Tab-separated table of N, CA and C in Angstrom:
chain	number	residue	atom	x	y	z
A	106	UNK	N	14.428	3.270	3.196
A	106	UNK	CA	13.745	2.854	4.391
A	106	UNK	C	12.633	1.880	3.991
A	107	UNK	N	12.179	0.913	4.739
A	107	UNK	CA	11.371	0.288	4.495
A	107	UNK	C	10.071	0.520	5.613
A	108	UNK	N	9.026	0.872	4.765
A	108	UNK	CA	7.541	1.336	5.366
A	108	UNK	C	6.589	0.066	4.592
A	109	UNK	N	5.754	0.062	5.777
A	109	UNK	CA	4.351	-0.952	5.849
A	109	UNK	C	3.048	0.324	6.097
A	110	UNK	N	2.184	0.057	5.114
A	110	UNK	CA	1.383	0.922	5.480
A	110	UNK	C	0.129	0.246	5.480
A	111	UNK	N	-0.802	0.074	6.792
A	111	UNK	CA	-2.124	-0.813	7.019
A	111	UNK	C	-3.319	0.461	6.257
A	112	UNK	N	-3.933	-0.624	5.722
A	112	UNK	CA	-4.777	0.328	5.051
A	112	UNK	C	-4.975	0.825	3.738
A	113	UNK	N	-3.552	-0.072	3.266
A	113	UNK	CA	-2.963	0.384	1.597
A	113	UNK	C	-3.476	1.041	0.613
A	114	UNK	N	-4.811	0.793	0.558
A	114	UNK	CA	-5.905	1.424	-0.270
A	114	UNK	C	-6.456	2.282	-0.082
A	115	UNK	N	-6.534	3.012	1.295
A	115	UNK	CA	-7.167	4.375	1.421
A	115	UNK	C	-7.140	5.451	0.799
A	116	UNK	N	-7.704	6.721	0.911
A	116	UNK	CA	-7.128	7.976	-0.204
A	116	UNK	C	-5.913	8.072	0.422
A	117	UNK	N	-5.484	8.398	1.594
A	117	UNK	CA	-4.007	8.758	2.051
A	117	UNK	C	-3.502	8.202	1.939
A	118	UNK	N	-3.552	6.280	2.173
A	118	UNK	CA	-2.487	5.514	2.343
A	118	UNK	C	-2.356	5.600	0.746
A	119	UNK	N	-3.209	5.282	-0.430
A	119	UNK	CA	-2.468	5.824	-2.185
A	119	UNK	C	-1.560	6.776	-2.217
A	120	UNK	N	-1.953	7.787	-1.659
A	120	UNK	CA	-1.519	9.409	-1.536
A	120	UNK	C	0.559	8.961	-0.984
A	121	UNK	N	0.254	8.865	0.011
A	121	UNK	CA	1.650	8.750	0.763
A	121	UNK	C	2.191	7.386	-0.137
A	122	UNK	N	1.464	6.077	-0.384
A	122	UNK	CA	2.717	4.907	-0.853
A	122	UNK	C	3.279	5.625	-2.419
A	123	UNK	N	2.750	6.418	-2.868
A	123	UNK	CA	2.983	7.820	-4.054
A	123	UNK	C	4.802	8.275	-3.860
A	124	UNK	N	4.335	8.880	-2.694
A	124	UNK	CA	5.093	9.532	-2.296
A	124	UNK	C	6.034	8.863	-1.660
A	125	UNK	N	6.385	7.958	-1.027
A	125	UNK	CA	7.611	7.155	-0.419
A	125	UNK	C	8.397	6.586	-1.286
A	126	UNK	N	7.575	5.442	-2.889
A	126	UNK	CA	7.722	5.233	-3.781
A	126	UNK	C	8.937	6.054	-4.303
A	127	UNK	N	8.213	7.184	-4.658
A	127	UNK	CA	9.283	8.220	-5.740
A	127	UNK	C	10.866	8.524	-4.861
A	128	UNK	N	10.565	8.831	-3.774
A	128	UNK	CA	11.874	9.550	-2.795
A	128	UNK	C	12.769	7.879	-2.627
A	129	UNK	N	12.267	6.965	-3.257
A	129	UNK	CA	13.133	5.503	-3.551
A	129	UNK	C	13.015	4.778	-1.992
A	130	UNK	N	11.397	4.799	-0.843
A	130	UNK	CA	11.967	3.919	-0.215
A	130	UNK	C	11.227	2.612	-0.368
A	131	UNK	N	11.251	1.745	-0.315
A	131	UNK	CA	10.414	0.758	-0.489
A	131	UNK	C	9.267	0.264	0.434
A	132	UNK	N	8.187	0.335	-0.264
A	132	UNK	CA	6.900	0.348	0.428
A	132	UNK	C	6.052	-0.826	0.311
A	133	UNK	N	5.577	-1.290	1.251
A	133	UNK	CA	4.513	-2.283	1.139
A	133	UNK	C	3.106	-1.931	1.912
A	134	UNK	N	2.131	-2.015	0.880
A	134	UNK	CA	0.802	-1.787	1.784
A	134	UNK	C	0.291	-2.904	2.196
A	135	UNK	N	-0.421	-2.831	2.973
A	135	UNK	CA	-1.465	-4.363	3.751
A	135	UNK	C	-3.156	-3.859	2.793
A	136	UNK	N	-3.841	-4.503	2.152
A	136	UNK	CA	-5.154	-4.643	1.428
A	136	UNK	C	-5.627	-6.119	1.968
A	137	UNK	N	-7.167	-5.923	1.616
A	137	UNK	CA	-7.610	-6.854	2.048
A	137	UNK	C	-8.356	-7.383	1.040
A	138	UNK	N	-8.064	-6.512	-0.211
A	138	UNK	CA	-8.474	-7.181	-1.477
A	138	UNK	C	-7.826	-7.108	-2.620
A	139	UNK	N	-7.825	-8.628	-3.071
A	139	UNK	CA	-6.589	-8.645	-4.050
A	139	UNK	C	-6.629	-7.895	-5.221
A	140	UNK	N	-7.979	-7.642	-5.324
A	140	UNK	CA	-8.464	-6.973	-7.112
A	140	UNK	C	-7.575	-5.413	-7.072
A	141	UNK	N	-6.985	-5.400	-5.643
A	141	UNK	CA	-6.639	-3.657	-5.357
A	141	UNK	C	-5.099	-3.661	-5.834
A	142	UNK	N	-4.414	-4.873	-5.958
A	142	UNK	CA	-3.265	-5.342	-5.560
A	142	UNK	C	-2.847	-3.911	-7.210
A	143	UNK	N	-3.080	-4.418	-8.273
A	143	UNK	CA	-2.710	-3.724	-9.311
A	143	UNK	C	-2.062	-2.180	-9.282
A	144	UNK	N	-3.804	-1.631	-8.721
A	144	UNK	CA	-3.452	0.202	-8.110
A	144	UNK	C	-2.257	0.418	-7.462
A	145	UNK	N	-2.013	-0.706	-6.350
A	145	UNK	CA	-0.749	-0.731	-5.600
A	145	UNK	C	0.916	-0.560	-6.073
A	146	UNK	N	0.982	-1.520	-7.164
A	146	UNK	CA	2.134	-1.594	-7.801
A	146	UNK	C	2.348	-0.649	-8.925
A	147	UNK	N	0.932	-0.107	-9.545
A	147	UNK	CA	1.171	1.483	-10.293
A	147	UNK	C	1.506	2.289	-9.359
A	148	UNK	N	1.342	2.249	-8.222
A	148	UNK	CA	2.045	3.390	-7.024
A	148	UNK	C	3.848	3.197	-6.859
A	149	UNK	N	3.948	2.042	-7.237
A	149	UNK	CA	5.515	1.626	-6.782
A	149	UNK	C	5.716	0.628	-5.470
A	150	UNK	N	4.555	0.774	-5.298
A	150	UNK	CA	4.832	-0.153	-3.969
A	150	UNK	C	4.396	-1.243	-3.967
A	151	UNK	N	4.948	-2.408	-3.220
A	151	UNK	CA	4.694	-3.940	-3.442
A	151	UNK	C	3.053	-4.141	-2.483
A	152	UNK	N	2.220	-4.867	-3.161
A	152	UNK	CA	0.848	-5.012	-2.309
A	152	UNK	C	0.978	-6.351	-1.481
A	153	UNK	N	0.489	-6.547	0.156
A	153	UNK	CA	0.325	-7.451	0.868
A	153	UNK	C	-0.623	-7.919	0.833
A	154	UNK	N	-1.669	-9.090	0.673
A	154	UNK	CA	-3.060	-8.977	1.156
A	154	UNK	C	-2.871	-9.605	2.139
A	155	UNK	N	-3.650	-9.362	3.715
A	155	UNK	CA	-3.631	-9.188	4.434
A	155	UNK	C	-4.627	-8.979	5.255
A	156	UNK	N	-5.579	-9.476	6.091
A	156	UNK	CA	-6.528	-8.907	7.132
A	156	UNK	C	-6.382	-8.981	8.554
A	157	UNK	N	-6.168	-7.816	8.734
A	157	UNK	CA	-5.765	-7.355	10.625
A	157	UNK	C	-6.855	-7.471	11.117
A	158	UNK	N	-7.644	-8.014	10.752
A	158	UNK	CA	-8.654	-8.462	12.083
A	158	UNK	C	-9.266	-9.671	12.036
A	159	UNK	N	-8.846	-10.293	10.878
A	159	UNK	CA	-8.472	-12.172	11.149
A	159	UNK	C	-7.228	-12.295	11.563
């Protein structure tokens, strides 16, 4: 399945892109900072940067 998760960096949104990662679905978070992008892809999931309120 493919999941977008706004917020990518939060404790939960880490927590869950963890967890979608492993069960093999492919995940992308939305961040709004690139320095985060790294943490993201040690999770398994591809990082967006992104700001939902520009």
């Amino acid at each position: 399945m493919d999941i977008v998760i706004a917020g990518g960096h939060g404790k939960i949104a880490l927590r869950l892109a963890r967890l979608l990662a492993a069960r093999g679905d492919a995940v992308r978070s939305l961040i709004r900072n690139s320095g985060h992008a790294g943490d993201i892809r040690e999770l398994g999931a591809e990082p967006v940067v992104c700001d939902l309120e520009r």
